[in-house]
Short mmCIF file of C-alpha atoms and ligand atoms in Angstrom, two decimals:
data_model
loop_
_atom_site.label_atom_id
_atom_site.label_comp_id
_atom_site.label_asym_id
_atom_site.label_seq_id
_atom_site.Cartn_x
_atom_site.Cartn_y
_atom_site.Cartn_z
CA MET A 4 -260.80 -49.68 -40.88
CA GLU A 5 -262.63 -48.07 -43.49
CA PRO A 6 -264.35 -49.48 -45.43
CA ALA A 7 -264.28 -50.67 -48.97
CA ARG A 8 -267.13 -49.65 -50.76
CA ARG A 9 -271.03 -49.88 -49.59
CA ILE A 10 -273.86 -51.77 -50.96
CA ALA A 11 -277.74 -51.06 -50.31
CA PRO A 12 -278.77 -53.35 -47.46
CA THR A 13 -279.97 -56.38 -49.72
CA ALA A 14 -283.59 -58.15 -48.75
CA TRP A 15 -281.79 -60.72 -45.88
CA MET A 16 -280.01 -57.87 -44.25
CA THR A 17 -283.74 -55.94 -43.59
CA ALA A 18 -285.67 -58.72 -42.86
CA PRO A 19 -287.45 -58.12 -39.44
CA GLU A 20 -285.97 -61.01 -37.87
CA THR A 21 -281.84 -59.90 -38.88
CA VAL A 22 -283.27 -56.58 -37.79
CA ALA A 23 -284.33 -57.69 -34.32
CA VAL A 24 -280.73 -59.66 -33.58
CA VAL A 25 -278.60 -56.75 -34.34
CA ARG A 26 -280.91 -54.39 -32.43
CA ALA A 27 -280.58 -56.30 -29.82
CA LEU A 28 -276.69 -56.65 -29.98
CA GLU A 29 -276.15 -52.72 -30.73
CA ALA A 30 -278.55 -52.07 -27.59
CA ASP A 31 -275.21 -51.15 -25.91
CA GLY A 32 -273.45 -49.56 -28.67
CA ALA A 33 -271.17 -52.08 -29.50
CA ALA A 34 -271.24 -52.19 -33.29
CA VAL A 35 -271.99 -55.93 -35.58
CA ARG A 36 -271.22 -57.47 -38.47
CA PHE A 37 -272.37 -59.79 -40.53
CA VAL A 38 -269.02 -61.85 -41.44
CA GLY A 39 -267.67 -65.21 -43.71
CA GLY A 40 -270.45 -67.02 -46.49
CA CYS A 41 -273.17 -64.44 -45.91
CA VAL A 42 -271.08 -61.27 -46.90
CA ARG A 43 -269.22 -63.33 -50.05
CA ASP A 44 -272.44 -64.55 -51.19
CA THR A 45 -274.43 -61.45 -51.31
CA MET A 46 -271.40 -59.94 -53.14
CA LEU A 47 -271.80 -62.50 -55.80
CA GLY A 48 -275.60 -61.36 -55.65
CA ARG A 49 -276.17 -65.15 -55.19
CA ALA A 50 -278.99 -66.63 -52.60
CA ILE A 51 -277.59 -66.71 -48.88
CA THR A 52 -277.84 -69.63 -46.73
CA ASP A 53 -276.40 -69.16 -43.12
CA ILE A 54 -276.19 -65.45 -41.43
CA ASP A 55 -273.05 -65.46 -39.27
CA ILE A 56 -272.85 -62.01 -37.15
CA ALA A 57 -269.06 -61.24 -35.43
CA THR A 58 -269.31 -58.81 -32.45
CA PRO A 59 -266.66 -57.20 -30.24
CA ASP A 60 -268.65 -58.27 -27.16
CA PRO A 61 -268.04 -61.05 -24.80
CA PRO A 62 -270.28 -64.28 -25.16
CA GLU A 63 -271.53 -64.41 -21.57
CA THR A 64 -272.99 -60.14 -23.18
CA VAL A 65 -274.21 -61.42 -25.90
CA MET A 66 -276.15 -63.92 -23.79
CA LEU A 67 -277.76 -60.65 -22.12
CA LEU A 68 -278.40 -58.69 -25.07
CA LEU A 69 -280.52 -61.60 -26.64
CA ALA A 70 -282.13 -62.41 -23.79
CA ARG A 71 -282.82 -58.85 -22.55
CA ASP A 72 -285.10 -58.77 -25.68
CA TYR A 73 -286.26 -62.16 -25.47
CA ILE A 74 -284.27 -64.08 -28.06
CA ARG A 75 -283.29 -67.52 -27.95
CA ALA A 76 -279.74 -67.77 -27.54
CA VAL A 77 -278.59 -71.42 -27.83
CA PRO A 78 -274.76 -71.51 -26.26
CA THR A 79 -273.25 -73.62 -29.76
CA GLY A 80 -269.56 -73.15 -29.14
CA LEU A 81 -269.72 -71.33 -25.90
CA ALA A 82 -265.40 -72.14 -26.01
CA HIS A 83 -265.08 -70.51 -29.31
CA GLY A 84 -267.39 -68.01 -29.00
CA THR A 85 -270.57 -68.97 -30.13
CA ILE A 86 -273.99 -68.28 -29.69
CA THR A 87 -276.90 -68.93 -31.49
CA ALA A 88 -279.24 -66.41 -32.16
CA VAL A 89 -282.83 -68.09 -32.96
CA VAL A 90 -285.67 -65.79 -34.02
CA ASP A 91 -288.72 -67.02 -35.91
CA HIS A 92 -286.97 -70.16 -37.27
CA LYS A 93 -284.25 -68.36 -38.23
CA HIS A 94 -280.60 -69.42 -37.38
CA PHE A 95 -277.79 -66.36 -36.14
CA GLU A 96 -274.57 -67.69 -35.82
CA ILE A 97 -272.70 -64.93 -33.42
CA THR A 98 -269.21 -64.80 -33.03
CA THR A 99 -267.09 -62.71 -30.98
CA LEU A 100 -263.84 -61.51 -32.93
CA ARG A 101 -261.17 -63.55 -31.89
CA VAL A 102 -257.73 -64.52 -33.13
CA ASP A 103 -256.27 -68.29 -32.81
CA VAL A 104 -253.26 -68.05 -30.55
CA GLU A 105 -251.73 -71.22 -30.48
CA SER A 106 -252.68 -73.89 -33.31
CA HIS A 107 -251.85 -77.71 -33.80
CA GLY A 108 -253.42 -78.10 -37.47
CA ARG A 109 -256.64 -79.40 -36.01
CA HIS A 110 -257.35 -77.19 -33.19
CA ALA A 111 -256.54 -73.61 -32.07
CA THR A 112 -257.12 -72.09 -28.53
CA ILE A 113 -258.30 -68.63 -28.85
CA ALA A 114 -258.38 -65.25 -27.52
CA PHE A 115 -261.29 -62.94 -28.15
CA THR A 116 -260.53 -59.51 -29.43
CA ASP A 117 -261.77 -56.35 -30.08
CA ASN A 118 -260.11 -55.71 -33.40
CA TRP A 119 -261.56 -56.35 -36.61
CA LEU A 120 -258.55 -56.08 -38.70
CA GLU A 121 -257.34 -59.70 -36.12
CA ASP A 122 -260.59 -61.36 -36.25
CA ALA A 123 -260.32 -61.52 -40.50
CA ALA A 124 -256.59 -62.15 -40.34
CA ARG A 125 -257.17 -65.36 -39.03
CA ARG A 126 -259.64 -66.01 -41.25
CA ASP A 127 -258.59 -68.75 -44.43
CA LEU A 128 -259.55 -66.57 -47.74
CA THR A 129 -259.83 -63.69 -48.73
CA PHE A 130 -263.12 -63.35 -49.95
CA ASN A 131 -263.99 -65.06 -46.49
CA ALA A 132 -262.59 -62.67 -44.55
CA MET A 133 -264.53 -59.59 -45.67
CA SER A 134 -267.53 -58.07 -43.63
CA LEU A 135 -270.41 -55.83 -44.25
CA ALA A 136 -272.27 -53.92 -41.66
CA PRO A 137 -275.65 -54.04 -41.17
CA ASP A 138 -275.88 -50.39 -43.10
CA GLY A 139 -274.48 -51.87 -46.23
CA ALA A 140 -269.91 -50.17 -44.95
CA ILE A 141 -268.16 -53.61 -46.97
CA TYR A 142 -265.27 -54.16 -45.47
CA ASP A 143 -262.62 -55.98 -47.18
CA PRO A 144 -259.01 -56.01 -45.31
CA PHE A 145 -257.32 -58.80 -48.12
CA ASN A 146 -258.95 -57.46 -51.32
CA GLY A 147 -260.93 -60.35 -51.24
CA LEU A 148 -263.77 -58.65 -53.83
CA ALA A 149 -261.31 -58.66 -56.32
CA ASP A 150 -260.32 -62.30 -56.22
CA LEU A 151 -263.41 -63.24 -55.76
CA GLU A 152 -264.38 -61.62 -59.01
CA ALA A 153 -260.94 -62.83 -60.75
CA GLY A 154 -262.11 -66.41 -59.12
CA ARG A 155 -258.74 -66.21 -57.62
CA VAL A 156 -258.99 -68.95 -54.31
CA ARG A 157 -255.93 -67.40 -52.13
CA PHE A 158 -254.88 -67.74 -48.73
CA VAL A 159 -255.20 -64.53 -46.36
CA GLY A 160 -250.95 -64.61 -45.70
CA ALA A 161 -248.41 -66.93 -45.92
CA ALA A 162 -250.28 -70.39 -47.20
CA ALA A 163 -248.31 -72.49 -45.89
CA GLN A 164 -248.67 -71.70 -42.68
CA ARG A 165 -252.13 -71.07 -42.84
CA ILE A 166 -252.18 -75.08 -43.65
CA LEU A 167 -250.26 -76.25 -40.89
CA GLU A 168 -252.19 -74.21 -38.32
CA ASP A 169 -255.68 -75.65 -39.48
CA HIS A 170 -254.65 -78.73 -42.08
CA LEU A 171 -258.18 -78.30 -43.21
CA ARG A 172 -257.42 -75.41 -45.11
CA LEU A 173 -255.80 -76.96 -47.59
CA LEU A 174 -259.38 -79.12 -48.42
CA ARG A 175 -260.78 -75.60 -47.89
CA PHE A 176 -258.96 -74.03 -50.99
CA PHE A 177 -260.13 -76.91 -53.09
CA ARG A 178 -263.69 -76.84 -51.42
CA PHE A 179 -264.13 -72.92 -52.82
CA TYR A 180 -262.25 -73.30 -56.04
CA ALA A 181 -264.73 -76.08 -57.51
CA TRP A 182 -267.36 -72.82 -56.46
CA PHE A 183 -265.71 -69.92 -57.33
CA GLY A 184 -262.37 -70.41 -58.67
CA ARG A 185 -261.39 -69.69 -62.12
CA GLY A 186 -258.08 -70.13 -64.32
CA PRO A 187 -255.17 -71.07 -62.80
CA PHE A 188 -254.94 -72.16 -58.73
CA ASP A 189 -253.19 -69.08 -56.98
CA SER A 190 -249.40 -70.31 -56.96
CA ASP A 191 -248.29 -69.36 -53.36
CA GLY A 192 -251.61 -71.56 -52.23
CA PHE A 193 -251.33 -74.88 -54.55
CA ALA A 194 -247.47 -75.09 -53.80
CA ALA A 195 -248.43 -75.42 -49.92
CA THR A 196 -251.19 -77.83 -50.79
CA LYS A 197 -248.07 -80.21 -52.47
CA ALA A 198 -245.99 -79.67 -49.89
CA HIS A 199 -248.48 -80.50 -46.92
CA ALA A 200 -250.47 -82.83 -48.55
CA HIS A 201 -249.51 -85.51 -46.48
CA LEU A 202 -251.15 -84.30 -43.38
CA LEU A 203 -254.18 -84.69 -44.02
CA PRO A 204 -254.72 -87.85 -42.46
CA LYS A 205 -254.74 -85.90 -38.98
CA LEU A 206 -258.13 -84.19 -40.17
CA SER A 207 -260.94 -85.99 -38.34
CA GLY A 208 -263.30 -88.33 -41.02
CA GLU A 209 -266.71 -85.69 -40.48
CA ARG A 210 -264.18 -82.77 -40.99
CA VAL A 211 -263.55 -84.05 -44.62
CA GLN A 212 -266.46 -85.25 -45.06
CA ALA A 213 -268.04 -81.89 -45.07
CA GLU A 214 -265.37 -80.24 -47.12
CA MET A 215 -265.73 -82.95 -49.52
CA LYS A 216 -269.51 -82.79 -49.95
CA LYS A 217 -270.06 -79.33 -50.35
CA LEU A 218 -266.73 -79.65 -53.17
CA LEU A 219 -268.46 -82.32 -55.27
CA ALA A 220 -271.71 -80.11 -55.28
CA GLY A 221 -269.65 -77.43 -56.84
CA PRO A 222 -270.10 -75.99 -60.01
CA ASN A 223 -266.63 -77.62 -61.36
CA PRO A 224 -265.66 -79.76 -59.07
CA LEU A 225 -264.08 -81.43 -62.09
CA ARG A 226 -260.75 -79.02 -62.19
CA ALA A 227 -260.86 -79.03 -58.06
CA LEU A 228 -260.27 -82.71 -57.73
CA ALA A 229 -257.25 -82.82 -60.62
CA GLY A 230 -255.63 -79.70 -58.89
CA MET A 231 -256.22 -82.22 -55.13
CA ARG A 232 -254.83 -85.19 -57.48
CA ASP A 233 -252.15 -83.26 -58.98
CA CYS A 234 -250.51 -82.13 -55.36
CA GLY A 235 -251.36 -85.73 -53.69
CA ALA A 236 -254.31 -84.74 -51.52
CA LEU A 237 -256.77 -87.19 -52.88
CA ALA A 238 -254.47 -90.03 -52.86
CA GLN A 239 -254.57 -89.24 -48.93
CA ILE A 240 -258.21 -88.77 -48.32
CA LEU A 241 -259.98 -90.92 -51.42
CA PRO A 242 -257.19 -93.50 -52.77
CA GLU A 243 -260.60 -94.68 -54.73
CA ASP A 244 -260.83 -92.29 -57.05
CA GLY A 245 -261.46 -93.53 -60.54
CA SER A 246 -261.13 -91.94 -63.53
CA PHE A 247 -262.30 -88.85 -63.97
CA ASP A 248 -264.47 -88.85 -66.87
CA LEU A 249 -267.28 -90.40 -65.78
CA LEU A 250 -267.77 -87.77 -63.04
CA ARG A 251 -267.92 -85.54 -66.16
CA ALA A 252 -270.13 -87.21 -68.08
CA LEU A 253 -272.36 -87.64 -65.13
CA ILE A 254 -272.36 -83.88 -64.62
CA ALA A 255 -273.95 -83.82 -68.13
CA CYS A 256 -276.61 -85.88 -68.07
CA GLU A 257 -277.74 -83.69 -64.73
CA GLU A 258 -277.21 -81.04 -66.49
CA ALA A 259 -279.23 -82.45 -69.17
CA ALA A 260 -282.02 -84.32 -67.25
CA GLY A 261 -282.77 -80.18 -65.01
CA LEU A 262 -280.70 -81.97 -61.80
CA LYS A 263 -279.63 -80.58 -58.87
CA PRO A 264 -276.41 -81.76 -58.42
CA ASP A 265 -276.06 -84.24 -55.94
CA SER A 266 -272.64 -85.00 -53.91
CA ILE A 267 -272.88 -88.21 -52.73
CA ARG A 268 -274.35 -89.37 -56.11
CA ARG A 269 -271.55 -87.35 -57.65
CA LEU A 270 -268.98 -89.62 -55.57
CA ALA A 271 -270.52 -92.79 -56.47
CA ALA A 272 -268.95 -91.53 -60.40
CA LEU A 273 -265.42 -91.08 -58.73
CA VAL A 274 -265.06 -94.29 -57.02
CA ARG A 275 -267.42 -96.14 -59.20
CA GLY A 276 -266.56 -100.38 -59.14
CA ARG A 277 -264.79 -99.99 -56.24
CA ALA A 278 -266.28 -101.05 -52.45
CA THR A 279 -266.98 -98.05 -50.59
CA GLU A 280 -267.35 -99.15 -46.93
CA PRO A 281 -263.80 -98.20 -45.91
CA LEU A 282 -264.62 -94.48 -47.57
CA ALA A 283 -267.55 -94.60 -45.56
CA ALA A 284 -266.43 -95.35 -42.71
CA ARG A 285 -263.10 -93.23 -42.99
CA TRP A 286 -265.68 -90.28 -43.65
CA ARG A 287 -268.21 -91.34 -41.24
CA LEU A 288 -270.84 -91.28 -43.84
CA SER A 289 -274.48 -91.15 -42.27
CA ASN A 290 -276.16 -94.66 -42.73
CA GLY A 291 -278.46 -93.33 -45.34
CA ASP A 292 -275.61 -91.90 -47.42
CA ALA A 293 -273.09 -94.61 -47.35
CA ALA A 294 -276.18 -96.86 -48.35
CA ARG A 295 -276.74 -94.46 -51.39
CA LEU A 296 -273.29 -94.34 -52.50
CA ALA A 297 -272.18 -98.30 -51.63
CA ALA A 298 -275.78 -98.95 -54.66
CA LEU A 299 -274.54 -96.73 -57.10
CA ALA A 300 -270.94 -97.07 -56.47
CA VAL A 301 -271.42 -100.33 -57.51
CA PRO A 302 -274.94 -100.76 -59.16
CA VAL A 303 -277.46 -102.63 -57.54
CA GLU A 304 -279.23 -103.08 -60.61
CA ARG A 305 -277.67 -103.13 -63.74
CA LEU A 306 -279.79 -100.86 -66.51
CA ASP A 307 -279.30 -100.95 -70.23
CA GLN A 308 -280.98 -98.78 -73.00
CA SER A 309 -282.98 -102.13 -73.60
CA PHE A 310 -285.34 -101.43 -70.15
CA ASP A 311 -288.69 -99.96 -71.30
CA ALA A 312 -290.89 -98.47 -69.38
CA ARG A 313 -292.23 -102.03 -68.43
CA ALA A 314 -288.84 -102.93 -67.31
CA MET A 315 -288.49 -99.90 -66.02
CA ARG A 316 -291.29 -100.15 -63.15
CA ARG A 317 -290.42 -103.45 -61.79
CA VAL A 318 -286.85 -101.37 -61.18
CA LEU A 319 -289.03 -98.87 -59.55
CA TYR A 320 -291.63 -100.79 -57.60
CA ARG A 321 -288.11 -102.75 -55.92
CA ARG A 322 -285.16 -99.73 -55.69
CA GLY A 323 -287.85 -96.99 -54.97
CA ALA A 324 -287.52 -93.56 -57.20
CA GLU A 325 -285.08 -91.86 -55.99
CA LEU A 326 -282.31 -94.30 -56.36
CA THR A 327 -283.96 -95.76 -59.61
CA ARG A 328 -283.58 -92.22 -60.89
CA ASP A 329 -279.68 -92.04 -60.08
CA LEU A 330 -278.74 -95.34 -61.28
CA VAL A 331 -280.41 -94.27 -64.51
CA LEU A 332 -278.23 -91.26 -64.25
CA LEU A 333 -274.72 -92.80 -63.83
CA ALA A 334 -275.19 -96.09 -66.76
CA TRP A 335 -276.68 -92.61 -68.57
CA ALA A 336 -273.59 -91.17 -68.11
CA GLU A 337 -271.52 -94.29 -68.35
CA ALA A 338 -272.55 -95.22 -72.17
CA GLY A 339 -271.27 -91.85 -72.68
CA ALA A 340 -274.28 -89.10 -72.27
CA THR A 341 -274.63 -89.15 -76.03
CA LYS A 342 -277.54 -91.30 -77.48
CA ASP A 343 -279.69 -89.66 -74.95
CA ALA A 344 -283.35 -90.98 -76.36
CA PRO A 345 -283.68 -94.06 -74.68
CA TRP A 346 -281.91 -93.05 -71.47
CA ARG A 347 -284.65 -90.32 -71.17
CA VAL A 348 -287.97 -92.67 -71.39
CA MET A 349 -286.57 -94.31 -68.54
CA PHE A 350 -285.53 -90.56 -66.74
CA ASP A 351 -289.32 -89.85 -67.52
CA GLU A 352 -290.35 -93.18 -65.97
CA ALA A 353 -288.68 -92.70 -62.64
CA LEU A 354 -290.06 -89.12 -62.29
CA ARG A 355 -293.58 -90.37 -63.04
CA TRP A 356 -293.46 -92.96 -60.55
CA LEU A 357 -295.64 -93.17 -57.46
CA PRO A 358 -294.65 -95.80 -54.54
CA ARG A 359 -297.30 -98.77 -54.74
CA GLU A 360 -297.86 -101.61 -52.62
CA LEU A 361 -298.87 -104.62 -53.26
CA PRO A 362 -303.20 -104.61 -52.45
CA ILE A 363 -303.65 -107.83 -50.93
CA LYS A 364 -302.17 -108.67 -47.43
CA GLY A 365 -301.15 -111.84 -44.86
CA ALA A 366 -304.55 -111.29 -42.99
CA ASP A 367 -306.36 -111.95 -46.67
CA VAL A 368 -304.25 -114.98 -47.11
CA LEU A 369 -305.24 -116.06 -43.58
CA ALA A 370 -308.75 -115.16 -44.12
CA LEU A 371 -308.72 -118.36 -47.01
CA GLY A 372 -308.07 -120.82 -43.71
CA VAL A 373 -304.20 -120.30 -44.70
CA ALA A 374 -302.63 -121.73 -40.84
CA PRO A 375 -299.75 -118.98 -39.90
CA GLY A 376 -296.72 -119.51 -40.90
CA PRO A 377 -294.30 -119.56 -43.96
CA ALA A 378 -296.55 -120.73 -46.36
CA VAL A 379 -298.68 -117.00 -46.33
CA GLY A 380 -295.30 -115.10 -46.77
CA GLU A 381 -294.83 -117.68 -49.56
CA LEU A 382 -298.73 -117.05 -51.16
CA LEU A 383 -298.26 -113.17 -50.49
CA ALA A 384 -294.76 -113.67 -52.36
CA SER A 385 -296.30 -115.51 -55.24
CA VAL A 386 -299.34 -113.20 -56.04
CA GLU A 387 -296.61 -110.58 -55.91
CA GLN A 388 -294.80 -111.87 -58.61
CA TRP A 389 -297.63 -112.16 -60.59
CA TRP A 390 -299.39 -108.96 -60.10
CA ILE A 391 -295.12 -107.59 -61.14
CA GLU A 392 -295.61 -109.39 -64.17
CA GLU A 393 -298.98 -107.70 -64.71
CA ASP A 394 -297.30 -104.54 -64.34
CA PHE A 395 -298.85 -103.15 -61.12
CA LYS A 396 -301.97 -103.90 -63.10
CA PRO A 397 -303.92 -106.13 -61.09
CA THR A 398 -306.89 -105.04 -58.63
CA ARG A 399 -307.38 -106.05 -54.71
CA LYS A 400 -310.56 -107.65 -56.51
CA GLU A 401 -308.38 -109.67 -59.12
CA ALA A 402 -305.42 -109.94 -56.71
CA LEU A 403 -308.16 -112.10 -54.01
CA ALA A 404 -309.01 -114.27 -56.74
CA LYS A 405 -305.64 -114.88 -58.03
CA LEU A 406 -304.51 -115.74 -54.24
CA ALA A 407 -307.62 -117.86 -53.37
CA ALA A 408 -306.42 -119.75 -56.73
CA LEU A 409 -302.84 -120.06 -55.93
CA ALA A 410 -304.66 -120.82 -51.91
CA ARG A 411 -306.13 -124.27 -53.60
CA LYS A 412 -303.57 -124.95 -55.83
CA GLY A 413 -300.79 -125.23 -52.89
CA ALA A 414 -303.61 -127.00 -50.49
P1 ATP B 11 -270.90 -71.79 -46.37
O1 ATP B 11 -272.15 -70.82 -47.33
O2 ATP B 11 -270.17 -73.86 -47.24
O3 ATP B 11 -271.39 -71.54 -45.12
P2 ATP B 11 -268.78 -70.38 -45.81
O4 ATP B 11 -267.58 -69.61 -45.86
O5 ATP B 11 -270.26 -69.54 -44.91
O6 ATP B 11 -269.45 -71.52 -46.79
P3 ATP B 11 -268.43 -71.82 -43.41
O7 ATP B 11 -267.73 -73.13 -43.19
O8 ATP B 11 -269.28 -71.82 -42.64
O9 ATP B 11 -268.21 -71.33 -44.49
O10 ATP B 11 -267.30 -70.87 -42.54
C1 ATP B 11 -267.39 -70.01 -41.99
C2 ATP B 11 -266.67 -68.73 -41.76
O11 ATP B 11 -265.37 -69.13 -41.07
C3 ATP B 11 -265.68 -68.54 -42.87
O12 ATP B 11 -265.93 -68.17 -44.18
C4 ATP B 11 -264.32 -68.56 -42.76
O13 ATP B 11 -263.39 -66.84 -42.58
C5 ATP B 11 -263.99 -68.70 -41.58
N1 ATP B 11 -263.94 -70.02 -41.45
C6 ATP B 11 -264.28 -71.81 -41.53
N2 ATP B 11 -263.72 -72.43 -41.55
C7 ATP B 11 -262.33 -71.81 -41.45
C8 ATP B 11 -260.98 -72.20 -41.23
N3 ATP B 11 -260.35 -73.22 -41.26
N4 ATP B 11 -259.41 -71.41 -41.33
C9 ATP B 11 -259.82 -70.56 -41.40
N5 ATP B 11 -261.44 -69.33 -40.95
C10 ATP B 11 -262.31 -70.74 -41.58
MG1 MG B 12 -271.84 -70.73 -43.34
#
């Protein structure tokens, strides 16, 4: 395979950790290359997230080569030929070149190879099949670079067959469209999604979750989701989806507020008003994600534009800064993202909020001679109520005085 072009090695390629791993892997003559997302993102001038390296050496050799240079190696996916090297907290996934021998829609039986073209051919999309030598030579056997520049998301090989081999690729087609796509969908690819959308329920919830969260966090999830709806994929994995209008408005609000995209917040917009437990179970959402989704999809606080800073502080005390900020954003989006002034006041209050704590504790109640029991909690709750109504201003001294007064009244 001839390189398609050359780039000057970038900072992550010449970083000492990267150089150490490459040097170890190439010590006995093998040539390694960077593969997958780090190559694609480098060609786009984007920051890279993780570094994947491919090598013709089998995993046992990779382990030996790393050990020889005292590099920590974790056999993260030995059956698939993957070893993670760790240098100074930086992780490198090193995978032996492979071919899929037999695929079953969910899992493939693989074999190792020393052929770079075979390894590229089993990858999903043309721009994910590029590889990059440590000296900056780019290998691009399926013209992924041209596709990337044109915003074309295209399968390597025949789309229908690639989706039949691994149904996750159907979601990845739309996930990468949400990030890098422009213009119409590739017609071969889209036709294949339509023909095979019914296979999606065979995928594990975890895999669906991972792709959908990445799709939702992309710069253009709306076009991707519209495609998924048109081909029938959304009905298979997200029958709760509602109107896209709220998501569209939310994205506008995120931009106006200078917030980073957040997949759970965006998902909540998509399923607004619907019960989210079935979805959380299907996608195996973490407890944290499931709780956030539930609280946002059917809002735990109904906010409206009449809330002033003081009213907001009460919500903030109950719900915390992050959830309140998201509730504001969604309410703002629901109001049409038009008049933004009142929402901005509410939003700014959330940004400013520092967690507060009631300045008295149970021990203070007991110190007044109140017997342990439900009365202690009731007194604390009464003081807390008063303290909230006083806009969290009372000091410990004032709160103790209030407590003493209430305890006298109760006794
Ligand atoms: P990200 O930046 O989200 O990590 P990525 O391209 O690195 O993007 P990964 O899911 O980490 O995506 O996969 C790494 C590479 O492995 C891909 O670029 C692609 O070449 C290949 N790949 C991953 N999943 C599949 C799949 N289901 N079928 C074929 N190739 C795949
Ligand atoms: Mg990756």
